[in-house]
């Protein structure tokens, strides 16, 4: 048994004196994606882990699909501070079926379909998680959609509505508009009357963005997006969603109208290649936006910071947001867009696809290769 397998097994041992879980049978070895060290795409490898019975208050879930997020790409390079050092299993979200219940779990049953949100450890065939970190899947939702909902849609909802206070007739600039959070934000903007959406993305994605509701797609690779926004809306926009960091945050602030809101929720500019780029890090931090509270007074603008990785303990708040999202899904007002589905064995290709910004929507990982009928259904 490898050191990381032994460590994982020890971490999953039931609490002393706990009763046997209901359902599931004896835990067996399962496959997991493990970050073995910081660096390129080859640092995430498929390894075997031996599970354990769920502890009191936990459920054991047979995982059917996992979400790939920008935070996972940063974690691979050692740029994400919410994970312990390698070896570690990444993964903040997954979906599957409950296979066993720990003592004291009353609100779930074996066989229930659930979505799971956690700080890490979810890129596995079987996971044990606190029951409070699970959310029932709505009727008609696929496992791939469920694995695409939590991180992106919680983020988009909270930055737009809790921080942004989005209202009818306002305007929003969405960076990386074709990505997971971007597509979620576009759909959520469309639930509010007469919202004008500006979205940055490469030219090849503009037709899809227009179809989804973006009034003004901007090719950030060949144009100065700030100038393009000003040409259309000289006064600027009401809300900027900023996952970029560095000098782009400064540009975002200056694009705001009076009473406008800038919400920073990432530093994607740090990622310029497979491995950590010290020059990119230095440039990003050197150009990082700074402003004092006194300066904000005269500007009549707001600057907010959002990081879902620091919110996973806020069960009551997240339950409320997920409830609203499930209601919107059931009404047909939002629907996760799946870009592609990759088996665990092809995780390097999935990460490369996302890091090179080739995706339109969510990149999904599954333990096994998708069946042909699943592939046809997504086309």
GROMACS .gro file of C-alpha atoms in nm:
model
  379
    1UNK     CA    1   0.000   0.000   0.000
    2UNK     CA    2   0.135   0.343  -0.093
    3UNK     CA    3   0.190   0.615   0.168
    4UNK     CA    4  -0.097   0.823   0.035
    5UNK     CA    5  -0.330   0.521   0.025
    6UNK     CA    6  -0.242   0.435   0.384
    7UNK     CA    7  -0.294   0.796   0.489
    8UNK     CA    8  -0.634   0.811   0.316
    9UNK     CA    9  -0.739   0.482   0.473
   10UNK     CA   10  -0.643   0.602   0.819
   11UNK     CA   11  -0.828   0.929   0.770
   12UNK     CA   12  -1.147   0.739   0.677
   13UNK     CA   13  -1.160   0.500   0.974
   14UNK     CA   14  -1.491   0.507   1.163
   15UNK     CA   15  -1.501   0.679   1.498
   16UNK     CA   16  -1.447   0.438   1.791
   17UNK     CA   17  -1.771   0.287   1.915
   18UNK     CA   18  -1.975   0.393   1.610
   19UNK     CA   19  -2.242   0.156   1.485
   20UNK     CA   20  -2.225  -0.015   1.147
   21UNK     CA   21  -2.358   0.200   0.866
   22UNK     CA   22  -2.684   0.120   0.692
   23UNK     CA   23  -2.640  -0.016   0.340
   24UNK     CA   24  -2.331  -0.023   0.124
   25UNK     CA   25  -2.161  -0.340   0.242
   26UNK     CA   26  -1.792  -0.371   0.319
   27UNK     CA   27  -1.586  -0.082   0.177
   28UNK     CA   28  -1.352  -0.184  -0.103
   29UNK     CA   29  -1.069  -0.030  -0.297
   30UNK     CA   30  -1.170   0.244  -0.538
   31UNK     CA   31  -1.002   0.471  -0.790
   32UNK     CA   32  -0.917   0.831  -0.709
   33UNK     CA   33  -0.740   1.120  -0.877
   34UNK     CA   34  -0.446   1.228  -0.662
   35UNK     CA   35  -0.232   1.542  -0.690
   36UNK     CA   36   0.113   1.391  -0.632
   37UNK     CA   37   0.309   1.718  -0.646
   38UNK     CA   38   0.298   2.068  -0.791
   39UNK     CA   39   0.362   2.118  -1.159
   40UNK     CA   40   0.225   2.011  -1.497
   41UNK     CA   41  -0.075   1.808  -1.605
   42UNK     CA   42   0.105   1.481  -1.527
   43UNK     CA   43   0.102   1.557  -1.154
   44UNK     CA   44  -0.258   1.436  -1.121
   45UNK     CA   45  -0.264   1.056  -1.134
   46UNK     CA   46  -0.520   0.777  -1.095
   47UNK     CA   47  -0.444   0.576  -0.780
   48UNK     CA   48  -0.619   0.314  -0.569
   49UNK     CA   49  -0.757   0.400  -0.228
   50UNK     CA   50  -0.926   0.183   0.030
   51UNK     CA   51  -1.233   0.346   0.175
   52UNK     CA   52  -1.403   0.306   0.511
   53UNK     CA   53  -1.749   0.310   0.658
   54UNK     CA   54  -1.902   0.657   0.699
   55UNK     CA   55  -1.860   0.810   1.043
   56UNK     CA   56  -2.157   0.934   1.246
   57UNK     CA   57  -2.323   1.219   1.060
   58UNK     CA   58  -2.164   1.118   0.729
   59UNK     CA   59  -2.289   0.949   0.414
   60UNK     CA   60  -2.096   0.738   0.165
   61UNK     CA   61  -2.160   0.835  -0.197
   62UNK     CA   62  -2.093   0.640  -0.516
   63UNK     CA   63  -1.965   0.917  -0.742
   64UNK     CA   64  -2.094   0.937  -1.098
   65UNK     CA   65  -1.956   1.276  -1.208
   66UNK     CA   66  -1.719   1.547  -1.079
   67UNK     CA   67  -1.672   1.911  -1.168
   68UNK     CA   68  -1.339   2.056  -1.287
   69UNK     CA   69  -1.287   2.414  -1.171
   70UNK     CA   70  -1.025   2.685  -1.216
   71UNK     CA   71  -0.934   2.639  -0.849
   72UNK     CA   72  -0.826   2.283  -0.933
   73UNK     CA   73  -0.592   2.414  -1.204
   74UNK     CA   74  -0.442   2.659  -0.957
   75UNK     CA   75  -0.412   2.385  -0.693
   76UNK     CA   76  -0.204   2.178  -0.934
   77UNK     CA   77   0.048   2.462  -0.951
   78UNK     CA   78   0.046   2.523  -0.575
   79UNK     CA   79  -0.147   2.849  -0.611
   80UNK     CA   80  -0.461   2.754  -0.415
   81UNK     CA   81  -0.432   2.805  -0.041
   82UNK     CA   82  -0.737   2.600   0.065
   83UNK     CA   83  -0.565   2.264   0.012
   84UNK     CA   84  -0.304   2.088   0.224
   85UNK     CA   85   0.023   1.996   0.049
   86UNK     CA   86   0.038   1.689  -0.182
   87UNK     CA   87  -0.039   1.408  -0.195
   88UNK     CA   88  -0.403   1.519  -0.187
   89UNK     CA   89  -0.718   1.431  -0.376
   90UNK     CA   90  -0.862   1.750  -0.534
   91UNK     CA   91  -1.224   1.813  -0.627
   92UNK     CA   92  -1.476   2.054  -0.475
   93UNK     CA   93  -1.797   1.912  -0.623
   94UNK     CA   94  -1.943   1.584  -0.738
   95UNK     CA   95  -2.273   1.403  -0.785
   96UNK     CA   96  -2.379   1.044  -0.726
   97UNK     CA   97  -2.596   0.810  -0.523
   98UNK     CA   98  -2.594   0.746  -0.149
   99UNK     CA   99  -2.455   0.398  -0.082
  100UNK     CA  100  -2.438   0.395   0.299
  101UNK     CA  101  -2.548   0.607   0.595
  102UNK     CA  102  -2.348   0.683   0.906
  103UNK     CA  103  -2.506   0.680   1.249
  104UNK     CA  104  -2.747   0.965   1.312
  105UNK     CA  105  -2.824   1.047   0.947
  106UNK     CA  106  -3.203   1.080   0.920
  107UNK     CA  107  -3.278   1.296   0.614
  108UNK     CA  108  -3.120   1.071   0.350
  109UNK     CA  109  -3.173   0.715   0.230
  110UNK     CA  110  -2.956   0.467   0.044
  111UNK     CA  111  -3.013   0.523  -0.327
  112UNK     CA  112  -3.083   0.898  -0.303
  113UNK     CA  113  -2.926   1.107  -0.579
  114UNK     CA  114  -2.721   1.391  -0.432
  115UNK     CA  115  -2.486   1.677  -0.520
  116UNK     CA  116  -2.184   1.725  -0.292
  117UNK     CA  117  -1.982   2.037  -0.210
  118UNK     CA  118  -1.656   2.019  -0.012
  119UNK     CA  119  -1.317   2.184   0.015
  120UNK     CA  120  -1.145   1.889  -0.157
  121UNK     CA  121  -1.126   1.507  -0.182
  122UNK     CA  122  -1.420   1.457  -0.422
  123UNK     CA  123  -1.239   1.327  -0.732
  124UNK     CA  124  -1.294   0.966  -0.626
  125UNK     CA  125  -1.527   0.678  -0.713
  126UNK     CA  126  -1.649   0.669  -0.353
  127UNK     CA  127  -1.648   0.956  -0.102
  128UNK     CA  128  -1.751   0.985   0.262
  129UNK     CA  129  -1.881   1.333   0.342
  130UNK     CA  130  -2.087   1.503   0.613
  131UNK     CA  131  -2.455   1.475   0.528
  132UNK     CA  132  -2.474   1.856   0.562
  133UNK     CA  133  -2.249   1.889   0.254
  134UNK     CA  134  -2.499   1.707   0.032
  135UNK     CA  135  -2.795   1.850  -0.159
  136UNK     CA  136  -3.079   1.651  -0.321
  137UNK     CA  137  -3.069   1.647  -0.699
  138UNK     CA  138  -3.384   1.793  -0.856
  139UNK     CA  139  -3.608   1.575  -1.070
  140UNK     CA  140  -3.482   1.530  -1.424
  141UNK     CA  141  -3.125   1.651  -1.358
  142UNK     CA  142  -2.840   1.434  -1.492
  143UNK     CA  143  -2.535   1.351  -1.283
  144UNK     CA  144  -2.322   1.560  -1.520
  145UNK     CA  145  -2.550   1.862  -1.473
  146UNK     CA  146  -2.549   1.811  -1.097
  147UNK     CA  147  -2.168   1.808  -1.093
  148UNK     CA  148  -2.175   2.134  -1.291
  149UNK     CA  149  -2.420   2.320  -1.069
  150UNK     CA  150  -2.281   2.387  -0.723
  151UNK     CA  151  -1.948   2.569  -0.756
  152UNK     CA  152  -2.027   2.774  -1.067
  153UNK     CA  153  -2.388   2.861  -0.994
  154UNK     CA  154  -2.342   2.933  -0.624
  155UNK     CA  155  -2.054   3.164  -0.716
  156UNK     CA  156  -2.246   3.336  -0.997
  157UNK     CA  157  -2.561   3.375  -0.786
  158UNK     CA  158  -2.386   3.521  -0.482
  159UNK     CA  159  -2.166   3.764  -0.674
  160UNK     CA  160  -2.457   3.886  -0.888
  161UNK     CA  161  -2.733   3.906  -0.629
  162UNK     CA  162  -2.585   3.902  -0.277
  163UNK     CA  163  -2.296   4.135  -0.360
  164UNK     CA  164  -2.402   4.286  -0.692
  165UNK     CA  165  -2.770   4.345  -0.603
  166UNK     CA  166  -2.854   4.305  -0.973
  167UNK     CA  167  -3.169   4.494  -1.073
  168UNK     CA  168  -3.373   4.539  -1.393
  169UNK     CA  169  -3.228   4.769  -1.660
  170UNK     CA  170  -2.870   4.739  -1.533
  171UNK     CA  171  -2.556   4.635  -1.721
  172UNK     CA  172  -2.300   4.366  -1.635
  173UNK     CA  173  -1.951   4.287  -1.767
  174UNK     CA  174  -1.873   3.915  -1.741
  175UNK     CA  175  -1.514   3.807  -1.802
  176UNK     CA  176  -1.444   3.453  -1.930
  177UNK     CA  177  -1.809   3.453  -2.032
  178UNK     CA  178  -1.794   3.112  -2.201
  179UNK     CA  179  -1.654   2.934  -1.894
  180UNK     CA  180  -1.841   2.763  -1.612
  181UNK     CA  181  -1.909   3.067  -1.395
  182UNK     CA  182  -1.956   3.283  -1.705
  183UNK     CA  183  -2.232   3.068  -1.855
  184UNK     CA  184  -2.400   3.044  -1.513
  185UNK     CA  185  -2.386   3.423  -1.471
  186UNK     CA  186  -2.537   3.480  -1.816
  187UNK     CA  187  -2.830   3.252  -1.739
  188UNK     CA  188  -2.888   3.418  -1.401
  189UNK     CA  189  -2.873   3.766  -1.558
  190UNK     CA  190  -3.151   3.654  -1.793
  191UNK     CA  191  -3.379   3.595  -1.494
  192UNK     CA  192  -3.381   3.972  -1.437
  193UNK     CA  193  -3.567   4.201  -1.675
  194UNK     CA  194  -3.371   4.397  -1.938
  195UNK     CA  195  -3.016   4.336  -1.816
  196UNK     CA  196  -2.750   4.426  -2.075
  197UNK     CA  197  -2.464   4.176  -2.077
  198UNK     CA  198  -2.110   4.245  -2.200
  199UNK     CA  199  -1.897   3.930  -2.220
  200UNK     CA  200  -1.529   3.875  -2.298
  201UNK     CA  201  -1.430   3.560  -2.487
  202UNK     CA  202  -1.229   3.455  -2.791
  203UNK     CA  203  -1.391   3.533  -3.126
  204UNK     CA  204  -1.478   3.168  -3.201
  205UNK     CA  205  -1.722   3.169  -2.906
  206UNK     CA  206  -1.910   3.489  -2.990
  207UNK     CA  207  -2.198   3.328  -3.181
  208UNK     CA  208  -2.269   3.095  -2.889
  209UNK     CA  209  -2.254   3.388  -2.646
  210UNK     CA  210  -2.503   3.585  -2.854
  211UNK     CA  211  -2.738   3.286  -2.860
  212UNK     CA  212  -2.715   3.261  -2.482
  213UNK     CA  213  -2.806   3.627  -2.428
  214UNK     CA  214  -2.482   3.829  -2.439
  215UNK     CA  215  -2.565   4.156  -2.615
  216UNK     CA  216  -2.203   4.261  -2.665
  217UNK     CA  217  -1.937   3.986  -2.696
  218UNK     CA  218  -1.582   4.128  -2.696
  219UNK     CA  219  -1.270   3.950  -2.820
  220UNK     CA  220  -1.026   4.020  -2.537
  221UNK     CA  221  -0.737   3.880  -2.743
  222UNK     CA  222  -0.752   4.142  -3.018
  223UNK     CA  223  -0.937   4.434  -2.856
  224UNK     CA  224  -0.910   4.652  -2.549
  225UNK     CA  225  -1.232   4.542  -2.382
  226UNK     CA  226  -1.250   4.858  -2.169
  227UNK     CA  227  -1.245   5.075  -2.480
  228UNK     CA  228  -1.509   4.858  -2.646
  229UNK     CA  229  -1.738   4.886  -2.344
  230UNK     CA  230  -1.694   5.265  -2.339
  231UNK     CA  231  -1.784   5.290  -2.710
  232UNK     CA  232  -2.118   5.124  -2.640
  233UNK     CA  233  -2.179   5.258  -2.290
  234UNK     CA  234  -1.974   5.575  -2.228
  235UNK     CA  235  -2.076   5.588  -1.861
  236UNK     CA  236  -1.959   5.231  -1.803
  237UNK     CA  237  -2.147   4.941  -1.643
  238UNK     CA  238  -2.324   4.874  -1.313
  239UNK     CA  239  -2.148   4.547  -1.222
  240UNK     CA  240  -1.815   4.388  -1.321
  241UNK     CA  241  -1.746   4.023  -1.238
  242UNK     CA  242  -1.368   3.994  -1.214
  243UNK     CA  243  -1.202   3.650  -1.206
  244UNK     CA  244  -0.878   3.785  -1.357
  245UNK     CA  245  -0.694   3.998  -1.100
  246UNK     CA  246  -0.392   4.216  -1.160
  247UNK     CA  247  -0.429   4.516  -1.390
  248UNK     CA  248  -0.771   4.392  -1.505
  249UNK     CA  249  -0.914   4.469  -1.161
  250UNK     CA  250  -0.803   4.830  -1.197
  251UNK     CA  251  -0.963   4.850  -1.541
  252UNK     CA  252  -1.281   4.700  -1.399
  253UNK     CA  253  -1.302   4.960  -1.123
  254UNK     CA  254  -1.269   5.246  -1.370
  255UNK     CA  255  -1.544   5.093  -1.587
  256UNK     CA  256  -1.800   5.123  -1.308
  257UNK     CA  257  -2.078   5.379  -1.311
  258UNK     CA  258  -2.143   5.571  -0.988
  259UNK     CA  259  -2.296   5.322  -0.740
  260UNK     CA  260  -2.137   5.045  -0.945
  261UNK     CA  261  -1.999   4.727  -0.791
  262UNK     CA  262  -1.681   4.535  -0.868
  263UNK     CA  263  -1.678   4.176  -0.742
  264UNK     CA  264  -1.339   4.003  -0.752
  265UNK     CA  265  -1.359   3.623  -0.728
  266UNK     CA  266  -1.038   3.489  -0.879
  267UNK     CA  267  -0.686   3.553  -1.011
  268UNK     CA  268  -0.687   3.366  -1.340
  269UNK     CA  269  -0.405   3.585  -1.472
  270UNK     CA  270  -0.166   3.377  -1.261
  271UNK     CA  271  -0.216   3.079  -1.494
  272UNK     CA  272  -0.007   3.119  -1.807
  273UNK     CA  273   0.116   2.763  -1.866
  274UNK     CA  274   0.137   2.412  -1.724
  275UNK     CA  275   0.360   2.510  -1.435
  276UNK     CA  276   0.387   2.802  -1.196
  277UNK     CA  277   0.515   3.113  -1.375
  278UNK     CA  278   0.707   3.337  -1.135
  279UNK     CA  279   0.711   3.626  -1.381
  280UNK     CA  280   0.334   3.610  -1.424
  281UNK     CA  281   0.294   3.597  -1.045
  282UNK     CA  282   0.518   3.899  -0.995
  283UNK     CA  283   0.343   4.096  -1.269
  284UNK     CA  284  -0.003   4.012  -1.136
  285UNK     CA  285   0.077   4.104  -0.778
  286UNK     CA  286   0.265   4.421  -0.880
  287UNK     CA  287  -0.042   4.536  -1.076
  288UNK     CA  288  -0.290   4.428  -0.813
  289UNK     CA  289  -0.560   4.687  -0.749
  290UNK     CA  290  -0.537   4.885  -0.424
  291UNK     CA  291  -0.770   5.154  -0.294
  292UNK     CA  292  -0.836   5.303   0.048
  293UNK     CA  293  -1.170   5.341   0.219
  294UNK     CA  294  -1.133   5.719   0.199
  295UNK     CA  295  -1.081   5.701  -0.178
  296UNK     CA  296  -1.398   5.494  -0.213
  297UNK     CA  297  -1.602   5.773  -0.053
  298UNK     CA  298  -1.552   6.013  -0.341
  299UNK     CA  299  -1.589   5.741  -0.606
  300UNK     CA  300  -1.934   5.617  -0.494
  301UNK     CA  301  -1.838   5.264  -0.594
  302UNK     CA  302  -1.811   4.931  -0.413
  303UNK     CA  303  -1.536   4.666  -0.426
  304UNK     CA  304  -1.619   4.317  -0.302
  305UNK     CA  305  -1.421   3.994  -0.271
  306UNK     CA  306  -1.573   3.646  -0.298
  307UNK     CA  307  -1.410   3.304  -0.241
  308UNK     CA  308  -1.637   3.000  -0.221
  309UNK     CA  309  -1.351   2.797  -0.072
  310UNK     CA  310  -1.391   2.997   0.249
  311UNK     CA  311  -1.770   2.956   0.250
  312UNK     CA  312  -1.810   2.577   0.263
  313UNK     CA  313  -1.871   2.586   0.639
  314UNK     CA  314  -2.162   2.829   0.599
  315UNK     CA  315  -2.421   2.551   0.570
  316UNK     CA  316  -2.732   2.761   0.632
  317UNK     CA  317  -2.634   3.028   0.380
  318UNK     CA  318  -2.533   2.778   0.110
  319UNK     CA  319  -2.848   2.572   0.163
  320UNK     CA  320  -3.053   2.884   0.099
  321UNK     CA  321  -2.866   2.963  -0.224
  322UNK     CA  322  -2.883   2.605  -0.352
  323UNK     CA  323  -3.256   2.599  -0.278
  324UNK     CA  324  -3.303   2.906  -0.499
  325UNK     CA  325  -3.091   2.754  -0.774
  326UNK     CA  326  -3.282   2.424  -0.767
  327UNK     CA  327  -3.609   2.622  -0.792
  328UNK     CA  328  -3.476   2.812  -1.096
  329UNK     CA  329  -3.364   2.482  -1.254
  330UNK     CA  330  -3.705   2.326  -1.195
  331UNK     CA  331  -3.866   2.630  -1.362
  332UNK     CA  332  -3.640   2.585  -1.666
  333UNK     CA  333  -3.473   2.923  -1.612
  334UNK     CA  334  -3.121   2.783  -1.565
  335UNK     CA  335  -2.957   2.470  -1.700
  336UNK     CA  336  -2.588   2.382  -1.662
  337UNK     CA  337  -2.413   2.374  -1.998
  338UNK     CA  338  -2.180   2.076  -2.029
  339UNK     CA  339  -1.882   2.141  -2.255
  340UNK     CA  340  -1.726   1.794  -2.240
  341UNK     CA  341  -1.703   1.478  -2.028
  342UNK     CA  342  -1.366   1.315  -1.958
  343UNK     CA  343  -1.288   0.985  -1.778
  344UNK     CA  344  -1.046   0.993  -1.485
  345UNK     CA  345  -0.779   0.837  -1.710
  346UNK     CA  346  -0.788   1.147  -1.931
  347UNK     CA  347  -0.773   1.411  -1.657
  348UNK     CA  348  -0.459   1.566  -1.810
  349UNK     CA  349  -0.647   1.631  -2.134
  350UNK     CA  350  -0.940   1.779  -1.943
  351UNK     CA  351  -0.716   2.019  -1.751
  352UNK     CA  352  -0.531   2.122  -2.067
  353UNK     CA  353  -0.862   2.181  -2.248
  354UNK     CA  354  -0.984   2.408  -1.971
  355UNK     CA  355  -0.658   2.591  -1.905
  356UNK     CA  356  -0.629   2.677  -2.274
  357UNK     CA  357  -0.985   2.817  -2.249
  358UNK     CA  358  -1.125   2.591  -2.519
  359UNK     CA  359  -1.436   2.506  -2.320
  360UNK     CA  360  -1.781   2.656  -2.358
  361UNK     CA  361  -1.949   2.563  -2.031
  362UNK     CA  362  -1.846   2.307  -1.773
  363UNK     CA  363  -1.575   2.042  -1.802
  364UNK     CA  364  -1.680   1.720  -1.625
  365UNK     CA  365  -1.476   1.425  -1.498
  366UNK     CA  366  -1.628   1.077  -1.461
  367UNK     CA  367  -1.476   0.762  -1.313
  368UNK     CA  368  -1.534   0.563  -1.632
  369UNK     CA  369  -1.554   0.660  -1.999
  370UNK     CA  370  -1.902   0.791  -2.090
  371UNK     CA  371  -2.133   0.554  -2.273
  372UNK     CA  372  -2.206   0.628  -2.639
  373UNK     CA  373  -2.565   0.720  -2.565
  374UNK     CA  374  -2.444   0.978  -2.308
  375UNK     CA  375  -2.216   1.134  -2.566
  376UNK     CA  376  -2.497   1.154  -2.820
  377UNK     CA  377  -2.730   1.312  -2.565
  378UNK     CA  378  -2.483   1.594  -2.502
  379UNK     CA  379  -2.443   1.681  -2.872
   0.00000   0.00000   0.00000
